[in-house]
PDB file of C-alpha atoms in Angstrom:
ATOM      1  CA  UNK A  11     -35.526 -93.064  39.065  1.00 76.00           C
ATOM      2  CA  UNK A  12     -36.260 -89.775  41.572  1.00 89.00           C
ATOM      3  CA  UNK A  13     -39.968 -89.017  42.430  1.00 93.00           C
ATOM      4  CA  UNK A  14     -40.930 -87.384  40.184  1.00 95.00           C
ATOM      5  CA  UNK A  15     -43.704 -85.574  41.734  1.00 95.00           C
ATOM      6  CA  UNK A  16     -41.925 -84.378  44.565  1.00 97.00           C
ATOM      7  CA  UNK A  17     -39.926 -82.887  42.271  1.00 97.00           C
ATOM      8  CA  UNK A  18     -42.712 -81.459  40.714  1.00 97.00           C
ATOM      9  CA  UNK A  19     -43.946 -80.128  43.801  1.00 98.00           C
ATOM     10  CA  UNK A  20     -40.511 -77.561  44.325  1.00 98.00           C
ATOM     11  CA  UNK A  21     -40.357 -76.931  40.896  1.00 99.00           C
ATOM     12  CA  UNK A  22     -43.945 -75.285  41.260  1.00 98.00           C
ATOM     13  CA  UNK A  23     -43.872 -74.114  44.347  1.00 98.00           C
ATOM     14  CA  UNK A  24     -39.950 -72.178  43.032  1.00 99.00           C
ATOM     15  CA  UNK A  25     -42.183 -71.147  40.309  1.00 99.00           C
ATOM     16  CA  UNK A  26     -44.344 -69.645  42.378  1.00 99.00           C
ATOM     17  CA  UNK A  27     -42.306 -68.357  44.397  1.00 99.00           C
ATOM     18  CA  UNK A  28     -40.537 -66.282  41.719  1.00 99.00           C
ATOM     19  CA  UNK A  29     -43.573 -64.875  40.174  1.00 98.00           C
ATOM     20  CA  UNK A  30     -44.385 -63.458  43.360  1.00 98.00           C
ATOM     21  CA  UNK A  31     -40.624 -62.039  43.304  1.00 98.00           C
ATOM     22  CA  UNK A  32     -41.949 -60.038  40.475  1.00 98.00           C
ATOM     23  CA  UNK A  33     -45.460 -59.137  41.163  1.00 97.00           C
ATOM     24  CA  UNK A  34     -43.954 -57.353  44.320  1.00 95.00           C
ATOM     25  CA  UNK A  35     -40.602 -55.629  43.028  1.00 96.00           C
ATOM     26  CA  UNK A  36     -42.754 -53.389  41.191  1.00 93.00           C
ATOM     27  CA  UNK A  37     -41.849 -50.538  42.447  1.00 92.00           C
ATOM     28  CA  UNK A  38     -37.986 -51.072  42.563  1.00 97.00           C
ATOM     29  CA  UNK A  39     -36.803 -49.407  39.870  1.00 97.00           C
ATOM     30  CA  UNK A  40     -32.863 -49.311  40.410  1.00 98.00           C
ATOM     31  CA  UNK A  41     -31.252 -50.610  43.862  1.00 98.00           C
ATOM     32  CA  UNK A  42     -31.248 -47.578  46.255  1.00 97.00           C
ATOM     33  CA  UNK A  43     -35.583 -48.507  45.755  1.00 98.00           C
ATOM     34  CA  UNK A  44     -34.247 -51.172  47.904  1.00 97.00           C
ATOM     35  CA  UNK A  45     -33.391 -48.811  50.726  1.00 96.00           C
ATOM     36  CA  UNK A  46     -35.240 -45.407  50.646  1.00 96.00           C
ATOM     37  CA  UNK A  47     -38.336 -46.286  52.497  1.00 96.00           C
ATOM     38  CA  UNK A  48     -39.172 -48.907  54.988  1.00 97.00           C
ATOM     39  CA  UNK A  49     -41.068 -50.448  52.086  1.00 96.00           C
ATOM     40  CA  UNK A  50     -38.183 -50.510  49.978  1.00 97.00           C
ATOM     41  CA  UNK A  51     -36.512 -52.862  52.658  1.00 96.00           C
ATOM     42  CA  UNK A  52     -39.367 -54.867  53.791  1.00 97.00           C
ATOM     43  CA  UNK A  53     -39.378 -55.610  49.360  1.00 97.00           C
ATOM     44  CA  UNK A  54     -35.995 -56.937  49.811  1.00 97.00           C
ATOM     45  CA  UNK A  55     -37.042 -58.138  52.750  1.00 97.00           C
ATOM     46  CA  UNK A  56     -39.650 -59.911  50.940  1.00 98.00           C
ATOM     47  CA  UNK A  57     -37.472 -61.270  48.243  1.00 98.00           C
ATOM     48  CA  UNK A  58     -34.416 -62.567  49.779  1.00 98.00           C
ATOM     49  CA  UNK A  59     -37.229 -64.856  51.958  1.00 98.00           C
ATOM     50  CA  UNK A  60     -37.869 -66.577  48.117  1.00 98.00           C
ATOM     51  CA  UNK A  61     -34.536 -66.077  47.535  1.00 98.00           C
ATOM     52  CA  UNK A  62     -33.004 -68.683  50.147  1.00 98.00           C
ATOM     53  CA  UNK A  63     -37.011 -71.192  49.327  1.00 98.00           C
ATOM     54  CA  UNK A  64     -35.337 -71.603  46.252  1.00 99.00           C
ATOM     55  CA  UNK A  65     -32.146 -72.012  46.834  1.00 98.00           C
ATOM     56  CA  UNK A  66     -33.017 -74.161  49.321  1.00 98.00           C
ATOM     57  CA  UNK A  67     -35.602 -76.154  47.343  1.00 98.00           C
ATOM     58  CA  UNK A  68     -32.812 -76.594  44.098  1.00 99.00           C
ATOM     59  CA  UNK A  69     -30.573 -78.383  47.439  1.00 98.00           C
ATOM     60  CA  UNK A  70     -33.413 -80.361  47.927  1.00 98.00           C
ATOM     61  CA  UNK A  71     -34.339 -80.967  43.652  1.00 98.00           C
ATOM     62  CA  UNK A  72     -30.594 -81.789  43.508  1.00 98.00           C
ATOM     63  CA  UNK A  73     -29.599 -84.336  46.395  1.00 97.00           C
ATOM     64  CA  UNK A  74     -33.040 -85.381  45.752  1.00 96.00           C
ATOM     65  CA  UNK A  75     -32.351 -86.091  42.225  1.00 96.00           C
ATOM     66  CA  UNK A  76     -28.563 -87.837  43.030  1.00 96.00           C
ATOM     67  CA  UNK A  77     -27.252 -85.039  41.374  1.00 96.00           C
ATOM     68  CA  UNK A  78     -28.642 -86.113  38.031  1.00 93.00           C
ATOM     69  CA  UNK A  79     -31.042 -83.748  37.198  1.00 95.00           C
ATOM     70  CA  UNK A  80     -30.068 -79.932  37.345  1.00 97.00           C
ATOM     71  CA  UNK A  81     -27.152 -80.813  35.750  1.00 96.00           C
ATOM     72  CA  UNK A  82     -29.305 -81.303  31.710  1.00 96.00           C
ATOM     73  CA  UNK A  83     -29.938 -77.705  32.035  1.00 98.00           C
ATOM     74  CA  UNK A  84     -27.030 -75.839  32.301  1.00 97.00           C
ATOM     75  CA  UNK A  85     -28.402 -72.443  31.319  1.00 96.00           C
ATOM     76  CA  UNK A  86     -28.443 -71.764  35.116  1.00 98.00           C
ATOM     77  CA  UNK A  87     -25.692 -71.110  37.460  1.00 98.00           C
ATOM     78  CA  UNK A  88     -27.467 -73.801  40.111  1.00 98.00           C
ATOM     79  CA  UNK A  89     -24.238 -73.453  42.816  1.00 97.00           C
ATOM     80  CA  UNK A  90     -24.677 -69.735  42.313  1.00 97.00           C
ATOM     81  CA  UNK A  91     -28.140 -70.220  43.078  1.00 98.00           C
ATOM     82  CA  UNK A  92     -27.226 -72.184  45.864  1.00 97.00           C
ATOM     83  CA  UNK A  93     -24.896 -69.964  47.065  1.00 96.00           C
ATOM     84  CA  UNK A  94     -27.364 -67.557  47.080  1.00 96.00           C
ATOM     85  CA  UNK A  95     -29.381 -69.075  49.913  1.00 96.00           C
ATOM     86  CA  UNK A  96     -25.649 -69.245  51.997  1.00 96.00           C
ATOM     87  CA  UNK A  97     -24.914 -66.057  51.862  1.00 95.00           C
ATOM     88  CA  UNK A  98     -28.482 -64.478  52.846  1.00 95.00           C
ATOM     89  CA  UNK A  99     -29.587 -67.286  56.239  1.00 94.00           C
ATOM     90  CA  UNK A 100     -25.916 -67.292  57.143  1.00 95.00           C
ATOM     91  CA  UNK A 101     -24.395 -63.625  56.564  1.00 90.00           C
ATOM     92  CA  UNK A 102     -27.521 -61.436  56.013  1.00 82.00           C
ATOM     93  CA  UNK A 103     -25.390 -58.349  56.108  1.00 85.00           C
ATOM     94  CA  UNK A 104     -23.232 -59.605  53.317  1.00 88.00           C
ATOM     95  CA  UNK A 105     -26.987 -58.899  50.883  1.00 92.00           C
ATOM     96  CA  UNK A 106     -26.295 -56.425  48.397  1.00 94.00           C
ATOM     97  CA  UNK A 107     -29.483 -54.564  46.454  1.00 96.00           C
ATOM     98  CA  UNK A 108     -27.665 -54.093  43.118  1.00 97.00           C
ATOM     99  CA  UNK A 109     -26.959 -57.799  43.168  1.00 96.00           C
ATOM    100  CA  UNK A 110     -30.499 -58.986  44.703  1.00 98.00           C
ATOM    101  CA  UNK A 111     -31.170 -55.944  41.915  1.00 98.00           C
ATOM    102  CA  UNK A 112     -29.945 -58.131  39.069  1.00 97.00           C
ATOM    103  CA  UNK A 113     -30.989 -60.958  40.366  1.00 98.00           C
ATOM    104  CA  UNK A 114     -34.526 -60.030  40.612  1.00 98.00           C
ATOM    105  CA  UNK A 115     -34.827 -57.829  36.609  1.00 97.00           C
ATOM    106  CA  UNK A 116     -32.037 -60.353  35.137  1.00 96.00           C
ATOM    107  CA  UNK A 117     -31.396 -63.236  36.333  1.00 97.00           C
ATOM    108  CA  UNK A 118     -35.038 -64.966  37.904  1.00 98.00           C
ATOM    109  CA  UNK A 119     -36.672 -63.985  34.051  1.00 97.00           C
ATOM    110  CA  UNK A 120     -33.876 -66.971  32.187  1.00 97.00           C
ATOM    111  CA  UNK A 121     -34.288 -69.087  36.175  1.00 98.00           C
ATOM    112  CA  UNK A 122     -39.092 -69.420  35.492  1.00 99.00           C
ATOM    113  CA  UNK A 123     -38.526 -69.786  31.730  1.00 98.00           C
ATOM    114  CA  UNK A 124     -36.245 -73.108  32.401  1.00 98.00           C
ATOM    115  CA  UNK A 125     -38.282 -73.565  35.329  1.00 99.00           C
ATOM    116  CA  UNK A 126     -41.700 -73.929  33.364  1.00 98.00           C
ATOM    117  CA  UNK A 127     -39.414 -76.544  30.276  1.00 98.00           C
ATOM    118  CA  UNK A 128     -38.164 -78.840  33.321  1.00 98.00           C
ATOM    119  CA  UNK A 129     -41.904 -78.849  34.358  1.00 97.00           C
ATOM    120  CA  UNK A 130     -42.953 -80.111  31.252  1.00 97.00           C
ATOM    121  CA  UNK A 131     -39.807 -82.387  30.147  1.00 95.00           C
ATOM    122  CA  UNK A 132     -40.809 -84.277  34.071  1.00 94.00           C
ATOM    123  CA  UNK A 133     -43.516 -85.229  32.332  1.00 90.00           C
ATOM    124  CA  UNK A 134     -42.189 -86.961  29.959  1.00 91.00           C
ATOM    125  CA  UNK A 135     -39.888 -89.374  32.069  1.00 84.00           C
ATOM    126  CA  UNK A 136     -40.666 -92.799  32.904  1.00 70.00           C
TER     127      UNK A 136
END
């Protein structure tokens, strides 16, 4: 069995990161908006930092649960989340504003729903 409190805390922090990204990216209407101003570039940088945190938290959850928890939620590409974290953290020059825009406007919506479901499910685990 794994530490439910620790996993719950990580899920809370992932949820908060997603909500922060959503609240701060409202003025970004297309991928180019990240690059056309210093404000856009600052927003891109902040989003990337939160995505690194999300990816690292996903890795931690996977490790702390002996790879038994995330596999229950097959609608989310967990490996891709961890991979994006690696690209942002180690290959910053490969960041693609179109991919980040898609993550913010599509993928994070799905991830938020699953994270919220995971938090509810965690409460029922003995």
